[in-house]
XYZ file of N, CA and C in Angstrom:
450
model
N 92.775 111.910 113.378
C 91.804 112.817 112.784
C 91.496 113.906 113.789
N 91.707 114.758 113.410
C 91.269 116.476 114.212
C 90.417 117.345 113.183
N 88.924 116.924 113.535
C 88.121 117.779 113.036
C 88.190 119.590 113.969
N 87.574 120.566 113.697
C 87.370 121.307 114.220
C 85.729 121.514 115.526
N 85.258 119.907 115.678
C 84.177 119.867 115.992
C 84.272 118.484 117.658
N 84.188 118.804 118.643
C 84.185 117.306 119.204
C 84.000 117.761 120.575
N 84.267 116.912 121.675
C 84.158 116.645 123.165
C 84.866 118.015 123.716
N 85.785 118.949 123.508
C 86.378 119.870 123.983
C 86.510 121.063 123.258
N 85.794 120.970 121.938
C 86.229 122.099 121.226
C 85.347 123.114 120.687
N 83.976 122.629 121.465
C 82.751 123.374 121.510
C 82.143 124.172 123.068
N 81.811 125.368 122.986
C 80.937 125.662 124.156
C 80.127 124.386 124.600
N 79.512 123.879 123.885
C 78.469 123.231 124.202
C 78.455 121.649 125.011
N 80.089 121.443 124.436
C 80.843 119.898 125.341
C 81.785 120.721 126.089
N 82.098 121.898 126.314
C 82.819 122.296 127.673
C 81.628 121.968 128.787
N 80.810 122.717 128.268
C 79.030 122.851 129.833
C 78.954 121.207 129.871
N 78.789 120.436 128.775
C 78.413 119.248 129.172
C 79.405 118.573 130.146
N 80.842 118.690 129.565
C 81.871 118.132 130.622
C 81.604 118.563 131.836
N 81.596 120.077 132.158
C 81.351 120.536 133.341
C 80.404 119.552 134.271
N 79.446 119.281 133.568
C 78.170 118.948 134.180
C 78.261 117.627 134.819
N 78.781 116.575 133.710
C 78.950 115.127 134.332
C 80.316 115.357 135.505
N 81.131 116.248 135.122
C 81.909 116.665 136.492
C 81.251 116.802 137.367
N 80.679 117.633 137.681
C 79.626 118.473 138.467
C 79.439 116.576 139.123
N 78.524 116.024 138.744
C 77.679 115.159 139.052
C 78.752 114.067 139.614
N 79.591 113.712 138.974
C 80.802 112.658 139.260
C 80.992 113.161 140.485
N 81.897 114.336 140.779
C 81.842 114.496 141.523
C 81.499 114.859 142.845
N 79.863 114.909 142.867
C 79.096 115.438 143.692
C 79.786 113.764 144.985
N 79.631 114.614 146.572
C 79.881 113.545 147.628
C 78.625 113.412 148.188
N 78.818 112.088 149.261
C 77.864 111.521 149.392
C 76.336 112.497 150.323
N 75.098 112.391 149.530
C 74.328 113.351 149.992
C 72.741 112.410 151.017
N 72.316 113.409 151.737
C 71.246 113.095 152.437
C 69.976 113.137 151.648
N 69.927 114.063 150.653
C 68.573 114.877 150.082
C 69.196 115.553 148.981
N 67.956 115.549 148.375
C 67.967 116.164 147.255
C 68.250 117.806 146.997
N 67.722 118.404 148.231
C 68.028 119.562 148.978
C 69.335 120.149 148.664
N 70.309 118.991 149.734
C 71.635 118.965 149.519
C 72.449 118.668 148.435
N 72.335 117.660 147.201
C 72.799 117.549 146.275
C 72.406 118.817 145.044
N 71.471 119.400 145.680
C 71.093 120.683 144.838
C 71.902 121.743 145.213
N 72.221 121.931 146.418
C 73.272 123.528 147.056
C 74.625 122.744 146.470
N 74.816 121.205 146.504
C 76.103 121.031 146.122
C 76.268 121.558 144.300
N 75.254 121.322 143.669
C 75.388 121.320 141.881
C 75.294 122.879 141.946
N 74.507 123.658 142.605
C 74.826 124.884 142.313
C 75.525 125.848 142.011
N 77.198 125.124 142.979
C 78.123 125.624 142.927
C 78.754 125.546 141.437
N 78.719 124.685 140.680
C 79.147 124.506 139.239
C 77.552 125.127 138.161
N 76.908 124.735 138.142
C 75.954 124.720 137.241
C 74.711 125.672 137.911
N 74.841 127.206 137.259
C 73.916 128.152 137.609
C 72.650 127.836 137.242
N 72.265 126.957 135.993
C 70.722 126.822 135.796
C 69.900 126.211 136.722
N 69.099 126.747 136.956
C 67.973 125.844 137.989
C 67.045 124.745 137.475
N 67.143 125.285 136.316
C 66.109 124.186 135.518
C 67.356 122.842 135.278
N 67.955 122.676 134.403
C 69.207 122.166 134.607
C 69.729 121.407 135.392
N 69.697 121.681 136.477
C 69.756 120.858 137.811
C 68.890 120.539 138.374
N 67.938 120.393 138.139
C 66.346 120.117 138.458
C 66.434 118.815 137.799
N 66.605 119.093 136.287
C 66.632 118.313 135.299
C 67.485 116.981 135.815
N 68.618 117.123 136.394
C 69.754 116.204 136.386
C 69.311 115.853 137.364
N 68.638 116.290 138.912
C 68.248 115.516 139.865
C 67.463 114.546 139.864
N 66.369 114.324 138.793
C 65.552 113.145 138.734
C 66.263 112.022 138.513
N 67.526 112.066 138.171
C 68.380 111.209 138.193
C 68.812 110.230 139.579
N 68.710 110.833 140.563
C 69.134 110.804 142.045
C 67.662 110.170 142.439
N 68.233 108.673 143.290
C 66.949 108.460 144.068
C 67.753 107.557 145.036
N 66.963 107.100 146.315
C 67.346 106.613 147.519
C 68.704 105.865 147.421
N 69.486 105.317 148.207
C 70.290 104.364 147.929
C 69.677 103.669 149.546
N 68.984 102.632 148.752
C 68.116 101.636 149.754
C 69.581 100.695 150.615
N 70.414 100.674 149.856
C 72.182 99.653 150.726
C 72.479 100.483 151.360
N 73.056 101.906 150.540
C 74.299 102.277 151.277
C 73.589 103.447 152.216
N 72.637 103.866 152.024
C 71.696 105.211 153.175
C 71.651 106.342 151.558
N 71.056 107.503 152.212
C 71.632 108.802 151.616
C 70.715 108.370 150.098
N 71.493 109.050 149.111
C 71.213 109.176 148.036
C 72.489 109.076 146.840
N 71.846 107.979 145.602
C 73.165 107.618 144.759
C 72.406 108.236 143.543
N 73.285 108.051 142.202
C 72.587 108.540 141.029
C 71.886 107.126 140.606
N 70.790 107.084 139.598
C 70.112 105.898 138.871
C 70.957 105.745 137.988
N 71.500 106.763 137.130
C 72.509 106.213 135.657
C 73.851 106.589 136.325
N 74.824 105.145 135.222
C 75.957 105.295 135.748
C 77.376 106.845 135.733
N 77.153 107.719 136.176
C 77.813 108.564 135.589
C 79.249 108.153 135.951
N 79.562 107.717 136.660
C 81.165 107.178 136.198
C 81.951 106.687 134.814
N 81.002 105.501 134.734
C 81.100 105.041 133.386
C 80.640 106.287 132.134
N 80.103 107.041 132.266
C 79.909 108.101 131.112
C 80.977 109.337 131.149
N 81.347 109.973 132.700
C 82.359 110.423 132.856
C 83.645 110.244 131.997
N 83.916 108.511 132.043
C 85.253 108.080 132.098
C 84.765 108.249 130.443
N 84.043 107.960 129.671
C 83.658 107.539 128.464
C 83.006 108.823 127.549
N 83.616 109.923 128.040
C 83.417 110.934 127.586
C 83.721 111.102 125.852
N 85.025 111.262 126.022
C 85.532 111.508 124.485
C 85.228 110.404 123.714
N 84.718 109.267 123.659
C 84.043 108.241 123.356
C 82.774 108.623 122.551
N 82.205 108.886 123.899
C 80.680 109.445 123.299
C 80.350 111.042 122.584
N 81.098 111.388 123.013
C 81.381 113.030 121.989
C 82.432 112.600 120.925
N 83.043 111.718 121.021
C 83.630 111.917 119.456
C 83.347 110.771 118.434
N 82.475 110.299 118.559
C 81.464 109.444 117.616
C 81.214 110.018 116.177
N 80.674 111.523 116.709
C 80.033 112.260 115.720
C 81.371 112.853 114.569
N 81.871 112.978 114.904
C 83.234 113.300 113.727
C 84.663 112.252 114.049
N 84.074 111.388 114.764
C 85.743 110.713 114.466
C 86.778 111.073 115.530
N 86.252 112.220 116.563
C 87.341 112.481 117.387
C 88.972 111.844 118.104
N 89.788 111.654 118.034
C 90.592 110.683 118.513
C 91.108 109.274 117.648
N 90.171 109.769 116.413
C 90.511 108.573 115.319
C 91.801 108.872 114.557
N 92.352 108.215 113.663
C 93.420 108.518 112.721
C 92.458 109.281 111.393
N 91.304 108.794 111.458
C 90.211 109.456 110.314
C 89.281 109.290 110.248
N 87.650 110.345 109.933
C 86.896 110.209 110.446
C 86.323 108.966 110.742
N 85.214 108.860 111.235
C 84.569 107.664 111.646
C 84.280 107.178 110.504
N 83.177 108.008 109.547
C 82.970 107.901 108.289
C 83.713 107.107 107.408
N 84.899 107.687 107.197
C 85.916 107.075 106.674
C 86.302 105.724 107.004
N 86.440 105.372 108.449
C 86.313 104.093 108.918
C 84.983 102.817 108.274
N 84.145 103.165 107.857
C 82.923 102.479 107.759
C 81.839 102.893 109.363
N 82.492 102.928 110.106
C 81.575 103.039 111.448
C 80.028 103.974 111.007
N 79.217 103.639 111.046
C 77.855 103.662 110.896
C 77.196 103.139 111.534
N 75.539 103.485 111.951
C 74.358 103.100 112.732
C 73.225 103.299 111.751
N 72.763 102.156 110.823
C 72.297 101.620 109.967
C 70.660 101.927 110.288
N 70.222 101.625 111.403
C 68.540 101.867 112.088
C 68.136 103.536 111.564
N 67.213 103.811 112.385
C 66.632 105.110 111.916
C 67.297 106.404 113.226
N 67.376 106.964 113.218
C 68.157 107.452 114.252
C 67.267 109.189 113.695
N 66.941 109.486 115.138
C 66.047 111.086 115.187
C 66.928 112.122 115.903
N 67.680 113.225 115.486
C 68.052 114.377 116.153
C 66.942 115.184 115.868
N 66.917 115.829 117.758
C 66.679 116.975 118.062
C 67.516 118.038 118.173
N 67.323 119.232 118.075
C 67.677 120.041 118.059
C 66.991 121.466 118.877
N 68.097 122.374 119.145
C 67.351 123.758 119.444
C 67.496 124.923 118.469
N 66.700 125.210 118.049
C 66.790 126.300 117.609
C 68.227 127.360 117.183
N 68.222 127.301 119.019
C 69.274 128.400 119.647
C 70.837 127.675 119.840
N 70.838 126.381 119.481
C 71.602 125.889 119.596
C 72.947 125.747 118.182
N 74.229 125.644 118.387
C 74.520 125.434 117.250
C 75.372 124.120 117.548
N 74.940 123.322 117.882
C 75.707 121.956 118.402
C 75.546 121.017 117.091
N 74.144 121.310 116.328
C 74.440 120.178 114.852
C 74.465 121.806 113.794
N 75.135 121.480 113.273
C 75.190 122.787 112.084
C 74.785 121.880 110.566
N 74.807 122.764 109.573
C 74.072 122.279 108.647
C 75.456 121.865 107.661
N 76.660 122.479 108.299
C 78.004 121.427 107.640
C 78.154 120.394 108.503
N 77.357 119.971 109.024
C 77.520 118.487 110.250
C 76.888 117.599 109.254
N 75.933 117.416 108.492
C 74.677 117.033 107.947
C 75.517 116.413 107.055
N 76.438 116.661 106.364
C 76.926 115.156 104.930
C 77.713 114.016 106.211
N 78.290 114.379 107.083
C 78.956 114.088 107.750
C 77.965 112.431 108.875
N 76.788 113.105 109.027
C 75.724 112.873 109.943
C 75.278 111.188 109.030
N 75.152 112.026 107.998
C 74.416 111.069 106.614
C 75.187 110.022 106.353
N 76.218 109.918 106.260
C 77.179 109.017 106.507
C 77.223 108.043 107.437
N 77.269 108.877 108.735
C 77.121 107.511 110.367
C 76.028 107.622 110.393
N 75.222 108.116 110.183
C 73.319 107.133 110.139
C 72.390 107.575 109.340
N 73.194 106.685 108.220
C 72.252 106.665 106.845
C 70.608 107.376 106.995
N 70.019 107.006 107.860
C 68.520 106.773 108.097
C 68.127 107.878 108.887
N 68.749 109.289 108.915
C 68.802 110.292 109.772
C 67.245 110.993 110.199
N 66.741 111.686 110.773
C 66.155 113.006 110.606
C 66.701 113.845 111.559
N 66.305 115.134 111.239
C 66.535 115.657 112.689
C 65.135 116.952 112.342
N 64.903 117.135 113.641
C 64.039 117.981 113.731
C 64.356 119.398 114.734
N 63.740 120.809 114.317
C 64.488 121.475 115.037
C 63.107 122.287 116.220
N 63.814 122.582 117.252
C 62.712 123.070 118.297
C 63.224 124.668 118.325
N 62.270 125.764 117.542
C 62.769 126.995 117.341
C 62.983 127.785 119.003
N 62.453 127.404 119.675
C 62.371 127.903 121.291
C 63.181 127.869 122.124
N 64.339 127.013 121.697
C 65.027 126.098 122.567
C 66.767 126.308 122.265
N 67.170 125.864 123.026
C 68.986 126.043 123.083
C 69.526 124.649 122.782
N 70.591 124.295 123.609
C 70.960 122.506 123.569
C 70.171 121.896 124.201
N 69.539 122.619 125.333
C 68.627 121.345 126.617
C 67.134 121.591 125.811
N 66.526 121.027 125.082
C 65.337 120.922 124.280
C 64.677 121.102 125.652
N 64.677 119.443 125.819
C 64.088 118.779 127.331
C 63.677 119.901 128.399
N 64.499 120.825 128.921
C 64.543 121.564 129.720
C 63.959 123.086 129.234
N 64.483 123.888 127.955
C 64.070 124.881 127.469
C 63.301 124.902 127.227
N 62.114 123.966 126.218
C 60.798 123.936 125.639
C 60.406 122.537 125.751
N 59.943 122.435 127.470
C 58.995 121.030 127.420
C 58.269 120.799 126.807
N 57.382 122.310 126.198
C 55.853 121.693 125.481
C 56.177 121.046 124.286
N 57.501 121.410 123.653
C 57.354 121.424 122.176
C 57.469 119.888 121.639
């Protein structure tokens, strides 16, 4: 299955790939300081990398500083987790498979973003019956980061 939608074929999962790159590959750092001049070099937002540093806290074993979530395992599990949403890498969509998430399941959204489109939505309804999504008019893909208040 080759939708026109997935892990590589959007602006919006190129920046993300970039990013867990970015982070995968960041080497071993002293400070937060330093793991910040290192992300800079890939990822111009400041907020952004602000964002991704709360991630980073002591590594009490090894010295220095490690990440809290595993980004290896999400790295490696990329097209996995980006192609959920249409089936990416399948013989046909997911949909088509039965694959569904039955619970209540909430998208956010930005505004400014076009990462769920409103031809995503029969598609959506399908892998989780129990959808909403809500949209944040202020905001791009990083809700979190663009419009904390909202």
């Amino acid at each position: 299955y080759t939708g026109q939608h997935g892990p590589r074929s959007s602006k919006t999962w190129v920046e993300i790939h970039g990013i867990i790159d970015a982070l995968d590959s960041m080497p071993k750092v002293e400070t937060r300081k330093e793991a910040d001049a290192h992300l800079a070099m890939t990822i111009d937002d400041p907020i952004l990398r602000s964002f991704a540093l709360t991630n980073l806290i002591p590594d009490r074993e090894g010295g220095g500083m490690k990440w809290r979530i595993g980004i290896k395992p999400i790295a490696r599990n990329m097209g996995i987790i980006g192609g959920f949403d249409l089936g990416q890498g399948l013989q046909r969509p997911a949909s088509d498979l039965g694959l569904k998430f039955e619970r209540d399941a909430f998208f956010i959204q930005g505004g400014a973003s076009s990462f769920i489109r409103s031809t995503h939505l029969p598609e959506i309804g399908l892998l989780f019956p129990r959808f909403k999504v809500q949209t944040m008019r202020n905001a791009g893909h990083w809700v979190h980061s663009e419009d904390p208040e909202a």
